[in-house]
PDB file of C-alpha atoms and ligand atoms in Angstrom:
ATOM      1  CA  UNK N   1     132.543  31.091 -35.690  1.00  0.00           C
ATOM      2  CA  UNK N   2     130.889  27.667 -35.845  1.00  0.00           C
ATOM      3  CA  UNK N   3     128.399  26.560 -33.246  1.00  0.00           C
ATOM      4  CA  UNK N   4     128.757  23.143 -31.704  1.00  0.00           C
ATOM      5  CA  UNK N   5     126.426  20.758 -33.578  1.00  0.00           C
ATOM      6  CA  UNK N   6     122.953  20.244 -32.132  1.00  0.00           C
ATOM      7  CA  UNK N   7     123.150  16.532 -32.799  1.00  0.00           C
ATOM      8  CA  UNK N   8     126.046  15.507 -30.727  1.00  0.00           C
ATOM      9  CA  UNK N   9     128.912  13.171 -31.478  1.00  0.00           C
ATOM     10  CA  UNK N  10     128.501   9.632 -30.198  1.00  0.00           C
ATOM     11  CA  UNK N  11     130.499   8.886 -27.066  1.00  0.00           C
ATOM     12  CA  UNK N  12     134.230   8.285 -27.434  1.00  0.00           C
ATOM     13  CA  UNK N  13     134.699  10.133 -30.691  1.00  0.00           C
ATOM     14  CA  UNK N  14     136.698  12.846 -28.984  1.00  0.00           C
ATOM     15  CA  UNK N  15     140.166  13.304 -27.577  1.00  0.00           C
ATOM     16  CA  UNK N  16     140.548  10.024 -25.741  1.00  0.00           C
ATOM     17  CA  UNK N  17     141.961  11.807 -22.704  1.00  0.00           C
ATOM     18  CA  UNK N  18     140.572  10.438 -19.499  1.00  0.00           C
ATOM     19  CA  UNK N  19     138.365  12.575 -17.332  1.00  0.00           C
ATOM     20  CA  UNK N  20     139.974  13.472 -14.040  1.00  0.00           C
ATOM     21  CA  UNK N  21     138.425  12.528 -10.731  1.00  0.00           C
ATOM     22  CA  UNK N  22     135.744  14.699  -9.192  1.00  0.00           C
ATOM     23  CA  UNK N  23     138.259  16.045  -6.700  1.00  0.00           C
ATOM     24  CA  UNK N  24     139.248  19.430  -7.868  1.00  0.00           C
ATOM     25  CA  UNK N  25     141.124  22.613  -6.952  1.00  0.00           C
ATOM     26  CA  UNK N  26     139.451  25.670  -5.485  1.00  0.00           C
ATOM     27  CA  UNK N  27     140.774  27.638  -8.462  1.00  0.00           C
ATOM     28  CA  UNK N  28     138.648  25.428 -10.737  1.00  0.00           C
ATOM     29  CA  UNK N  29     135.552  27.102  -9.330  1.00  0.00           C
ATOM     30  CA  UNK N  30     136.208  30.575 -10.673  1.00  0.00           C
ATOM     31  CA  UNK N  31     134.581  30.067 -14.078  1.00  0.00           C
ATOM     32  CA  UNK N  32     131.023  29.094 -14.871  1.00  0.00           C
ATOM     33  CA  UNK N  33     129.281  28.214 -18.103  1.00  0.00           C
ATOM     34  CA  UNK N  34     125.695  29.094 -18.918  1.00  0.00           C
ATOM     35  CA  UNK N  35     123.528  26.210 -20.121  1.00  0.00           C
ATOM     36  CA  UNK N  36     120.064  27.060 -21.467  1.00  0.00           C
ATOM     37  CA  UNK N  37     117.904  23.973 -21.289  1.00  0.00           C
ATOM     38  CA  UNK N  38     114.534  23.124 -22.789  1.00  0.00           C
ATOM     39  CA  UNK N  39     112.117  25.157 -24.915  1.00  0.00           C
ATOM     40  CA  UNK N  40     111.805  27.767 -22.156  1.00  0.00           C
ATOM     41  CA  UNK N  41     115.605  28.134 -21.964  1.00  0.00           C
ATOM     42  CA  UNK N  42     115.840  27.351 -18.265  1.00  0.00           C
ATOM     43  CA  UNK N  43     119.185  28.820 -17.210  1.00  0.00           C
ATOM     44  CA  UNK N  44     121.844  26.829 -15.343  1.00  0.00           C
ATOM     45  CA  UNK N  45     125.169  28.269 -14.258  1.00  0.00           C
ATOM     46  CA  UNK N  46     127.594  25.411 -13.787  1.00  0.00           C
ATOM     47  CA  UNK N  47     131.280  25.429 -12.935  1.00  0.00           C
ATOM     48  CA  UNK N  48     133.087  24.913 -16.202  1.00  0.00           C
ATOM     49  CA  UNK N  49     135.706  22.636 -14.693  1.00  0.00           C
ATOM     50  CA  UNK N  50     133.070  20.126 -13.541  1.00  0.00           C
ATOM     51  CA  UNK N  51     131.607  19.942 -17.035  1.00  0.00           C
ATOM     52  CA  UNK N  52     134.909  19.690 -18.874  1.00  0.00           C
ATOM     53  CA  UNK N  53     136.390  17.110 -16.514  1.00  0.00           C
ATOM     54  CA  UNK N  54     133.465  14.745 -16.767  1.00  0.00           C
ATOM     55  CA  UNK N  55     132.420  15.156 -20.371  1.00  0.00           C
ATOM     56  CA  UNK N  56     134.427  15.232 -23.613  1.00  0.00           C
ATOM     57  CA  UNK N  57     131.407  16.887 -25.185  1.00  0.00           C
ATOM     58  CA  UNK N  58     131.649  19.875 -22.876  1.00  0.00           C
ATOM     59  CA  UNK N  59     135.434  19.772 -23.161  1.00  0.00           C
ATOM     60  CA  UNK N  60     135.042  20.256 -26.891  1.00  0.00           C
ATOM     61  CA  UNK N  61     132.266  22.818 -26.565  1.00  0.00           C
ATOM     62  CA  UNK N  62     133.813  25.005 -23.871  1.00  0.00           C
ATOM     63  CA  UNK N  63     137.550  24.860 -24.532  1.00  0.00           C
ATOM     64  CA  UNK N  64     137.837  24.751 -28.319  1.00  0.00           C
ATOM     65  CA  UNK N  65     137.293  27.094 -31.240  1.00  0.00           C
ATOM     66  CA  UNK N  66     133.517  26.693 -31.194  1.00  0.00           C
ATOM     67  CA  UNK N  67     131.457  29.809 -30.652  1.00  0.00           C
ATOM     68  CA  UNK N  68     130.271  28.354 -27.334  1.00  0.00           C
ATOM     69  CA  UNK N  69     133.834  28.406 -25.987  1.00  0.00           C
ATOM     70  CA  UNK N  70     134.109  32.172 -26.338  1.00  0.00           C
ATOM     71  CA  UNK N  71     130.607  32.908 -25.022  1.00  0.00           C
ATOM     72  CA  UNK N  72     130.640  30.088 -22.402  1.00  0.00           C
ATOM     73  CA  UNK N  73     126.974  29.610 -23.226  1.00  0.00           C
ATOM     74  CA  UNK N  74     125.317  26.506 -24.674  1.00  0.00           C
ATOM     75  CA  UNK N  75     121.702  26.003 -25.720  1.00  0.00           C
ATOM     76  CA  UNK N  76     120.142  22.561 -25.379  1.00  0.00           C
ATOM     77  CA  UNK N  77     116.536  23.297 -26.408  1.00  0.00           C
ATOM     78  CA  UNK N  78     115.343  19.697 -26.825  1.00  0.00           C
ATOM     79  CA  UNK N  79     116.467  18.481 -23.401  1.00  0.00           C
ATOM     80  CA  UNK N  80     114.050  18.220 -20.487  1.00  0.00           C
ATOM     81  CA  UNK N  81     115.090  20.486 -17.580  1.00  0.00           C
ATOM     82  CA  UNK N  82     113.932  17.856 -15.059  1.00  0.00           C
ATOM     83  CA  UNK N  83     116.378  15.324 -16.463  1.00  0.00           C
ATOM     84  CA  UNK N  84     119.122  17.926 -16.786  1.00  0.00           C
ATOM     85  CA  UNK N  85     118.649  18.869 -13.120  1.00  0.00           C
ATOM     86  CA  UNK N  86     119.385  15.257 -12.133  1.00  0.00           C
ATOM     87  CA  UNK N  87     122.585  15.416 -14.176  1.00  0.00           C
ATOM     88  CA  UNK N  88     123.627  18.626 -12.419  1.00  0.00           C
ATOM     89  CA  UNK N  89     122.876  17.107  -9.007  1.00  0.00           C
ATOM     90  CA  UNK N  90     125.090  14.156  -9.861  1.00  0.00           C
ATOM     91  CA  UNK N  91     127.799  16.501 -11.091  1.00  0.00           C
ATOM     92  CA  UNK N  92     127.944  18.326  -7.754  1.00  0.00           C
ATOM     93  CA  UNK N  93     127.107  15.504  -5.334  1.00  0.00           C
ATOM     94  CA  UNK N  94     128.656  12.514  -7.125  1.00  0.00           C
ATOM     95  CA  UNK N  95     125.624  10.449  -6.147  1.00  0.00           C
ATOM     96  CA  UNK N  96     122.141   9.761  -7.482  1.00  0.00           C
ATOM     97  CA  UNK N  97     120.624   9.286  -4.047  1.00  0.00           C
ATOM     98  CA  UNK N  98     117.834   9.443  -3.119  1.00  0.00           C
ATOM     99  CA  UNK N  99     116.968   7.082  -5.971  1.00  0.00           C
ATOM    100  CA  UNK N 100     113.779   7.974  -7.864  1.00  0.00           C
ATOM    101  CA  UNK N 101     110.450   6.402  -6.883  1.00  0.00           C
ATOM    102  CA  UNK N 102     106.921   7.002  -8.065  1.00  0.00           C
ATOM    103  CA  UNK N 103     103.988   5.714  -6.016  1.00  0.00           C
ATOM    104  CA  UNK N 104     106.329   3.456  -4.017  1.00  0.00           C
ATOM    105  CA  UNK N 105     107.700   1.860  -7.166  1.00  0.00           C
ATOM    106  CA  UNK N 106     111.198   2.421  -8.533  1.00  0.00           C
ATOM    107  CA  UNK N 107     111.082   4.943 -11.383  1.00  0.00           C
ATOM    108  CA  UNK N 108     113.427   3.111 -13.717  1.00  0.00           C
ATOM    109  CA  UNK N 109     112.283   5.269 -16.626  1.00  0.00           C
ATOM    110  CA  UNK N 110     113.706   8.372 -14.903  1.00  0.00           C
ATOM    111  CA  UNK N 111     117.091   6.664 -14.749  1.00  0.00           C
ATOM    112  CA  UNK N 112     116.785   5.526 -18.376  1.00  0.00           C
ATOM    113  CA  UNK N 113     116.044   9.086 -19.507  1.00  0.00           C
ATOM    114  CA  UNK N 114     119.079  10.221 -17.537  1.00  0.00           C
ATOM    115  CA  UNK N 115     121.180   7.496 -19.186  1.00  0.00           C
ATOM    116  CA  UNK N 116     120.098   8.672 -22.626  1.00  0.00           C
ATOM    117  CA  UNK N 117     121.096  12.231 -21.681  1.00  0.00           C
ATOM    118  CA  UNK N 118     124.414  11.043 -20.219  1.00  0.00           C
ATOM    119  CA  UNK N 119     125.083   9.205 -23.460  1.00  0.00           C
ATOM    120  CA  UNK N 120     124.273  12.203 -25.573  1.00  0.00           C
ATOM    121  CA  UNK N 121     126.404  14.589 -23.508  1.00  0.00           C
ATOM    122  CA  UNK N 122     129.210  12.017 -23.029  1.00  0.00           C
ATOM    123  CA  UNK N 123     129.141  11.556 -19.242  1.00  0.00           C
ATOM    124  CA  UNK N 124     130.589   8.072 -18.870  1.00  0.00           C
ATOM    125  CA  UNK N 125     130.888   8.344 -15.093  1.00  0.00           C
ATOM    126  CA  UNK N 126     127.191   9.151 -14.821  1.00  0.00           C
ATOM    127  CA  UNK N 127     126.268   6.198 -17.035  1.00  0.00           C
ATOM    128  CA  UNK N 128     128.149   3.847 -14.716  1.00  0.00           C
ATOM    129  CA  UNK N 129     126.462   5.447 -11.729  1.00  0.00           C
ATOM    130  CA  UNK N 130     123.062   4.767 -13.310  1.00  0.00           C
ATOM    131  CA  UNK N 131     124.020   1.122 -13.833  1.00  0.00           C
ATOM    132  CA  UNK N 132     124.802   0.930 -10.112  1.00  0.00           C
ATOM    133  CA  UNK N 133     121.557   2.690  -9.187  1.00  0.00           C
ATOM    134  CA  UNK N 134     119.411   0.340 -11.271  1.00  0.00           C
ATOM    135  CA  UNK N 135     121.230  -2.694  -9.829  1.00  0.00           C
ATOM    136  CA  UNK N 136     120.670  -1.425  -6.286  1.00  0.00           C
ATOM    137  CA  UNK N 137     117.013  -0.638  -6.924  1.00  0.00           C
ATOM    138  CA  UNK N 138     116.372  -4.039  -8.490  1.00  0.00           C
ATOM    139  CA  UNK N 139     117.960  -5.743  -5.470  1.00  0.00           C
ATOM    140  CA  UNK N 140     116.442  -3.650  -2.684  1.00  0.00           C
ATOM    141  CA  UNK N 141     112.914  -3.643  -4.086  1.00  0.00           C
ATOM    142  CA  UNK N 142     113.070  -7.075  -5.793  1.00  0.00           C
ATOM    143  CA  UNK N 143     111.717  -5.567  -8.977  1.00  0.00           C
ATOM    144  CA  UNK N 144     112.580  -5.321 -12.642  1.00  0.00           C
ATOM    145  CA  UNK N 145     111.725  -2.860 -15.361  1.00  0.00           C
ATOM    146  CA  UNK N 146     108.208  -2.473 -16.758  1.00  0.00           C
ATOM    147  CA  UNK N 147     107.207  -3.237 -20.367  1.00  0.00           C
ATOM    148  CA  UNK N 148     107.234   0.486 -21.206  1.00  0.00           C
ATOM    149  CA  UNK N 149     110.728   0.740 -19.682  1.00  0.00           C
ATOM    150  CA  UNK N 150     111.890  -1.984 -22.089  1.00  0.00           C
ATOM    151  CA  UNK N 151     110.483   0.025 -24.982  1.00  0.00           C
ATOM    152  CA  UNK N 152     112.343   3.111 -23.805  1.00  0.00           C
ATOM    153  CA  UNK N 153     115.505   1.006 -23.426  1.00  0.00           C
ATOM    154  CA  UNK N 154     115.268  -0.405 -26.942  1.00  0.00           C
ATOM    155  CA  UNK N 155     114.035   2.710 -28.695  1.00  0.00           C
ATOM    156  CA  UNK N 156     115.948   5.407 -26.831  1.00  0.00           C
ATOM    157  CA  UNK N 157     119.255   3.890 -25.729  1.00  0.00           C
ATOM    158  CA  UNK N 158     122.062   3.110 -28.182  1.00  0.00           C
ATOM    159  CA  UNK N 159     122.275  -0.537 -29.179  1.00  0.00           C
ATOM    160  CA  UNK N 160     125.673  -1.372 -27.694  1.00  0.00           C
ATOM    161  CA  UNK N 161     125.089   0.416 -24.364  1.00  0.00           C
ATOM    162  CA  UNK N 162     126.088  -1.762 -21.418  1.00  0.00           C
ATOM    163  CA  UNK N 163     122.859  -0.938 -19.613  1.00  0.00           C
ATOM    164  CA  UNK N 164     121.065  -3.290 -22.007  1.00  0.00           C
ATOM    165  CA  UNK N 165     123.250  -6.117 -20.690  1.00  0.00           C
ATOM    166  CA  UNK N 166     122.265  -5.267 -17.139  1.00  0.00           C
ATOM    167  CA  UNK N 167     118.536  -5.190 -17.885  1.00  0.00           C
ATOM    168  CA  UNK N 168     118.685  -8.497 -19.768  1.00  0.00           C
ATOM    169  CA  UNK N 169     120.549 -10.043 -16.847  1.00  0.00           C
ATOM    170  CA  UNK N 170     118.024  -8.704 -14.331  1.00  0.00           C
ATOM    171  CA  UNK N 171     115.344 -10.612 -16.219  1.00  0.00           C
ATOM    172  CA  UNK N 172     117.511 -13.664 -16.916  1.00  0.00           C
ATOM    173  CA  UNK N 173     118.833 -14.146 -13.366  1.00  0.00           C
ATOM    174  CA  UNK N 174     115.679 -13.196 -11.460  1.00  0.00           C
ATOM    175  CA  UNK N 175     112.566 -15.311 -11.491  1.00  0.00           C
ATOM    176  CA  UNK N 176     110.588 -13.249 -13.987  1.00  0.00           C
ATOM    177  CA  UNK N 177     108.740 -15.862 -16.055  1.00  0.00           C
ATOM    178  CA  UNK N 178     105.344 -15.185 -14.481  1.00  0.00           C
ATOM    179  CA  UNK N 179     105.721 -11.426 -14.770  1.00  0.00           C
ATOM    180  CA  UNK N 180     106.632 -11.637 -18.464  1.00  0.00           C
ATOM    181  CA  UNK N 181     103.814 -14.082 -19.090  1.00  0.00           C
ATOM    182  CA  UNK N 182     101.011 -12.233 -17.335  1.00  0.00           C
ATOM    183  CA  UNK N 183     101.809  -8.531 -17.682  1.00  0.00           C
ATOM    184  CA  UNK N 184      98.980  -6.827 -19.621  1.00  0.00           C
ATOM    185  CA  UNK N 185     101.319  -4.375 -21.372  1.00  0.00           C
ATOM    186  CA  UNK N 186     103.485  -5.036 -24.401  1.00  0.00           C
ATOM    187  CA  UNK N 187     107.163  -5.875 -23.889  1.00  0.00           C
ATOM    188  CA  UNK N 188     109.481  -4.583 -26.583  1.00  0.00           C
ATOM    189  CA  UNK N 189     109.928  -7.306 -29.221  1.00  0.00           C
ATOM    190  CA  UNK N 190     113.673  -6.761 -29.530  1.00  0.00           C
ATOM    191  CA  UNK N 191     114.009  -7.062 -25.770  1.00  0.00           C
ATOM    192  CA  UNK N 192     112.148 -10.378 -25.747  1.00  0.00           C
ATOM    193  CA  UNK N 193     114.338 -11.698 -28.569  1.00  0.00           C
ATOM    194  CA  UNK N 194     117.529 -10.728 -26.725  1.00  0.00           C
ATOM    195  CA  UNK N 195     116.208 -12.232 -23.505  1.00  0.00           C
ATOM    196  CA  UNK N 196     115.556 -15.591 -25.167  1.00  0.00           C
ATOM    197  CA  UNK N 197     119.090 -15.571 -26.572  1.00  0.00           C
ATOM    198  CA  UNK N 198     120.462 -14.668 -23.126  1.00  0.00           C
ATOM    199  CA  UNK N 199     118.619 -17.585 -21.531  1.00  0.00           C
ATOM    200  CA  UNK N 200     119.658 -20.073 -24.191  1.00  0.00           C
ATOM    201  CA  UNK N 201     123.256 -19.129 -24.783  1.00  0.00           C
ATOM    202  CA  UNK N 202     126.086 -19.451 -22.248  1.00  0.00           C
ATOM    203  CA  UNK N 203     127.631 -16.146 -21.201  1.00  0.00           C
ATOM    204  CA  UNK N 204     130.662 -15.109 -19.138  1.00  0.00           C
ATOM    205  CA  UNK N 205     128.825 -13.351 -16.328  1.00  0.00           C
ATOM    206  CA  UNK N 206     126.779 -16.474 -15.596  1.00  0.00           C
ATOM    207  CA  UNK N 207     130.047 -18.110 -14.473  1.00  0.00           C
ATOM    208  CA  UNK N 208     131.772 -15.039 -13.047  1.00  0.00           C
ATOM    209  CA  UNK N 209     128.947 -14.400 -10.585  1.00  0.00           C
ATOM    210  CA  UNK N 210     129.895 -17.510  -8.555  1.00  0.00           C
ATOM    211  CA  UNK N 211     132.489 -17.937  -5.844  1.00  0.00           C
ATOM    212  CA  UNK N 212     134.124 -20.979  -7.352  1.00  0.00           C
ATOM    213  CA  UNK N 213     136.272 -23.522  -5.577  1.00  0.00           C
ATOM    214  CA  UNK N 214     137.356 -27.119  -5.990  1.00  0.00           C
ATOM    215  CA  UNK N 215     134.814 -29.689  -4.815  1.00  0.00           C
ATOM    216  CA  UNK N 216     134.957 -33.449  -4.381  1.00  0.00           C
ATOM    217  CA  UNK N 217     131.548 -35.140  -4.123  1.00  0.00           C
ATOM    218  CA  UNK N 218     131.918 -37.821  -1.414  1.00  0.00           C
ATOM    219  CA  UNK N 219     129.238 -40.226  -2.603  1.00  0.00           C
ATOM    220  CA  UNK N 220     126.505 -40.597  -5.194  1.00  0.00           C
ATOM    221  CA  UNK N 221     124.053 -39.275  -2.583  1.00  0.00           C
ATOM    222  CA  UNK N 222     125.924 -36.026  -2.165  1.00  0.00           C
ATOM    223  CA  UNK N 223     126.728 -35.342  -5.788  1.00  0.00           C
ATOM    224  CA  UNK N 224     124.771 -33.494  -8.431  1.00  0.00           C
ATOM    225  CA  UNK N 225     124.800 -32.659 -12.110  1.00  0.00           C
ATOM    226  CA  UNK N 226     126.987 -30.107 -13.792  1.00  0.00           C
ATOM    227  CA  UNK N 227     124.955 -26.921 -14.014  1.00  0.00           C
ATOM    228  CA  UNK N 228     125.972 -26.475 -17.648  1.00  0.00           C
ATOM    229  CA  UNK N 229     126.070 -29.821 -19.435  1.00  0.00           C
ATOM    230  CA  UNK N 230     123.983 -31.873 -16.949  1.00  0.00           C
ATOM    231  CA  UNK N 231     126.618 -34.610 -16.707  1.00  0.00           C
ATOM    232  CA  UNK N 232     126.425 -36.281 -13.273  1.00  0.00           C
ATOM    233  CA  UNK N 233     129.601 -35.494 -11.365  1.00  0.00           C
ATOM    234  CA  UNK N 234     131.064 -38.819 -10.165  1.00  0.00           C
ATOM    235  CA  UNK N 235     132.087 -39.176  -6.491  1.00  0.00           C
ATOM    236  CA  UNK N 236     135.707 -38.702  -5.564  1.00  0.00           C
ATOM    237  CA  UNK N 237     136.491 -36.938  -8.803  1.00  0.00           C
ATOM    238  CA  UNK N 238     137.406 -33.301  -8.926  1.00  0.00           C
ATOM    239  CA  UNK N 239     134.685 -30.797  -9.785  1.00  0.00           C
ATOM    240  CA  UNK N 240     134.017 -27.082  -9.203  1.00  0.00           C
ATOM    241  CA  UNK N 241     131.279 -25.740  -6.934  1.00  0.00           C
ATOM    242  CA  UNK N 242     130.108 -22.358  -5.741  1.00  0.00           C
ATOM    243  CA  UNK N 243     130.419 -21.510  -2.038  1.00  0.00           C
ATOM    244  CA  UNK N 244     127.316 -19.354  -2.055  1.00  0.00           C
ATOM    245  CA  UNK N 245     124.676 -21.223  -4.049  1.00  0.00           C
ATOM    246  CA  UNK N 246     124.138 -24.850  -4.964  1.00  0.00           C
ATOM    247  CA  UNK N 247     125.661 -24.878  -8.437  1.00  0.00           C
ATOM    248  CA  UNK N 248     128.430 -27.273  -9.461  1.00  0.00           C
ATOM    249  CA  UNK N 249     130.304 -27.854 -12.726  1.00  0.00           C
ATOM    250  CA  UNK N 250     132.446 -30.468 -14.355  1.00  0.00           C
ATOM    251  CA  UNK N 251     136.051 -29.400 -14.944  1.00  0.00           C
ATOM    252  CA  UNK N 252     135.723 -28.915 -18.733  1.00  0.00           C
ATOM    253  CA  UNK N 253     132.665 -26.656 -18.339  1.00  0.00           C
ATOM    254  CA  UNK N 254     134.351 -24.607 -15.594  1.00  0.00           C
ATOM    255  CA  UNK N 255     137.402 -24.331 -17.839  1.00  0.00           C
ATOM    256  CA  UNK N 256     135.374 -22.717 -20.580  1.00  0.00           C
ATOM    257  CA  UNK N 257     134.452 -19.874 -18.205  1.00  0.00           C
ATOM    258  CA  UNK N 258     130.914 -19.500 -19.513  1.00  0.00           C
ATOM    259  CA  UNK N 259     127.613 -20.751 -18.122  1.00  0.00           C
ATOM    260  CA  UNK N 260     123.903 -20.530 -18.736  1.00  0.00           C
ATOM    261  CA  UNK N 261     121.701 -18.033 -16.928  1.00  0.00           C
ATOM    262  CA  UNK N 262     119.755 -19.633 -14.090  1.00  0.00           C
ATOM    263  CA  UNK N 263     117.693 -18.242 -11.240  1.00  0.00           C
ATOM    264  CA  UNK N 264     116.642 -19.109  -7.727  1.00  0.00           C
ATOM    265  CA  UNK N 265     113.972 -21.778  -7.677  1.00  0.00           C
ATOM    266  CA  UNK N 266     113.453 -22.337  -3.956  1.00  0.00           C
ATOM    267  CA  UNK N 267     115.543 -25.485  -3.593  1.00  0.00           C
ATOM    268  CA  UNK N 268     117.240 -25.789  -0.182  1.00  0.00           C
ATOM    269  CA  UNK N 269     120.935 -25.009  -0.111  1.00  0.00           C
ATOM    270  CA  UNK N 270     123.523 -27.751  -0.488  1.00  0.00           C
ATOM    271  CA  UNK N 271     126.693 -27.737   1.498  1.00  0.00           C
ATOM    272  CA  UNK N 272     129.967 -28.913   0.121  1.00  0.00           C
ATOM    273  CA  UNK N 273     133.162 -30.454   1.460  1.00  0.00           C
ATOM    274  CA  UNK N 274     134.507 -30.648   4.972  1.00  0.00           C
ATOM    275  CA  UNK N 275     132.084 -28.273   6.722  1.00  0.00           C
ATOM    276  CA  UNK N 276     129.136 -30.018   5.142  1.00  0.00           C
ATOM    277  CA  UNK N 277     128.391 -32.126   8.218  1.00  0.00           C
ATOM    278  CA  UNK N 278     127.938 -29.074  10.459  1.00  0.00           C
ATOM    279  CA  UNK N 279     125.873 -27.088   8.013  1.00  0.00           C
ATOM    280  CA  UNK N 280     123.594 -30.002   7.222  1.00  0.00           C
ATOM    281  CA  UNK N 281     122.157 -29.915  10.762  1.00  0.00           C
ATOM    282  CA  UNK N 282     121.358 -26.224  10.650  1.00  0.00           C
ATOM    283  CA  UNK N 283     118.158 -24.813   9.267  1.00  0.00           C
ATOM    284  CA  UNK N 284     118.143 -25.019   5.480  1.00  0.00           C
ATOM    285  CA  UNK N 285     118.656 -21.503   4.238  1.00  0.00           C
ATOM    286  CA  UNK N 286     116.613 -20.170   1.382  1.00  0.00           C
ATOM    287  CA  UNK N 287     118.524 -20.892  -1.760  1.00  0.00           C
ATOM    288  CA  UNK N 288     119.613 -17.769  -3.511  1.00  0.00           C
ATOM    289  CA  UNK N 289     121.289 -17.707  -6.852  1.00  0.00           C
ATOM    290  CA  UNK N 290     124.423 -15.648  -7.239  1.00  0.00           C
ATOM    291  CA  UNK N 291     123.727 -12.553  -9.284  1.00  0.00           C
ATOM    292  CA  UNK N 292     126.136 -10.906 -11.660  1.00  0.00           C
ATOM    293  CA  UNK N 293     125.140  -7.366 -10.696  1.00  0.00           C
ATOM    294  CA  UNK N 294     125.708  -7.852  -6.966  1.00  0.00           C
ATOM    295  CA  UNK N 295     128.893  -6.405  -5.573  1.00  0.00           C
ATOM    296  CA  UNK N 296     131.257  -6.064  -8.461  1.00  0.00           C
ATOM    297  CA  UNK N 297     129.534  -5.083 -11.627  1.00  0.00           C
ATOM    298  CA  UNK N 298     132.383  -3.180 -13.192  1.00  0.00           C
ATOM    299  CA  UNK N 299     133.529  -5.956 -15.517  1.00  0.00           C
ATOM    300  CA  UNK N 300     130.195  -6.533 -17.171  1.00  0.00           C
ATOM    301  CA  UNK N 301     128.115  -3.376 -17.068  1.00  0.00           C
ATOM    302  CA  UNK N 302     130.442  -0.408 -16.718  1.00  0.00           C
ATOM    303  CA  UNK N 303     132.232   1.506 -19.430  1.00  0.00           C
ATOM    304  CA  UNK N 304     135.726   2.768 -18.646  1.00  0.00           C
ATOM    305  CA  UNK N 305     137.152   4.398 -21.696  1.00  0.00           C
ATOM    306  CA  UNK N 306     137.000   7.854 -20.145  1.00  0.00           C
ATOM    307  CA  UNK N 307     136.942   7.062 -16.454  1.00  0.00           C
ATOM    308  CA  UNK N 308     139.081   4.993 -14.100  1.00  0.00           C
ATOM    309  CA  UNK N 309     137.997   1.402 -13.477  1.00  0.00           C
ATOM    310  CA  UNK N 310     136.401   0.686 -10.110  1.00  0.00           C
ATOM    311  CA  UNK N 311     138.961  -1.905  -9.000  1.00  0.00           C
ATOM    312  CA  UNK N 312     136.365  -4.423  -7.951  1.00  0.00           C
ATOM    313  CA  UNK N 313     137.572  -7.870  -8.913  1.00  0.00           C
ATOM    314  CA  UNK N 314     135.175 -10.330  -7.345  1.00  0.00           C
ATOM    315  CA  UNK N 315     131.985 -11.202  -9.129  1.00  0.00           C
ATOM    316  CA  UNK N 316     128.860 -12.493  -7.508  1.00  0.00           C
ATOM    317  CA  UNK N 317     129.384 -10.888  -4.089  1.00  0.00           C
TER     318      UNK N 317
HETATM  319 ZN1  LIG D 401     126.965 -19.278  -6.848  1.00  0.00          ZN
HETATM  320 ZN1  LIG D 402     129.695 -29.753 -17.581  1.00  0.00          ZN
HETATM  321 ZN1  LIG D 403     133.514   0.252 -13.032  1.00  0.00          ZN
END
């Protein structure tokens, strides 16, 4: 009987059937599979149903004609038990919390290693969870990845993985120029190239992150330039503005649905429209740019070929 290949199929090559939700029947917990991980063959006994529901790889390995299906035992000698333990914790708890820190700094590399493992073993739900975890960490600690993280991202993670989009956006939509400029370590060259392209080229999420509504500048004093094409928006002519930040666009640019990445630069907030008078007398709030990974991130950074979509529709919240 054939063994399941040691080098695993890329994601999505298998059945195409969607993984069920984590909710499961008590009867699903009667069978376990043995997974031997790492060079020392650290032994894990995991409920088969959890593995097969979340991963087409384990579905193939444990329910098909492979040798592993009859023995219910799989060896993964080149996988680190520490990383595999995180996967198992996610499998049983459906969360990655507490998120990993080392010396008070977010351990993004731990999450990247887990992403690489989730990719290899076809856990789409876990990959999306890692996207959420990195977004949350970057927000709550106001940090981004380190140069060595970018090397891991570009050397270890598959090229079309959505997590690359997230990391590029973290750098593009946060004020990271000084960090990139002065960090003593080497950023990955491919990462820097992609980041330049991201900053220069309009993208969908740069527009989707805003809460857009119609806006009519009342006078030349209260108007501003289109955030995309820099055309000055004439008073008493229809334009589009964001309720949350101080960006505005001409109608043609808003119609295209793409914008250029921009970040908070400390300008005071502008208020638009009818409530402007009231707001103008309040304390100027610190201007914050809308960020594509806040709130809904499903559209841009998640993959949902195996799992159900998250049903979050609003960007930039
Ligand atoms: Zn905005
Ligand atoms: Zn424009
Ligand atoms: Zn999603």
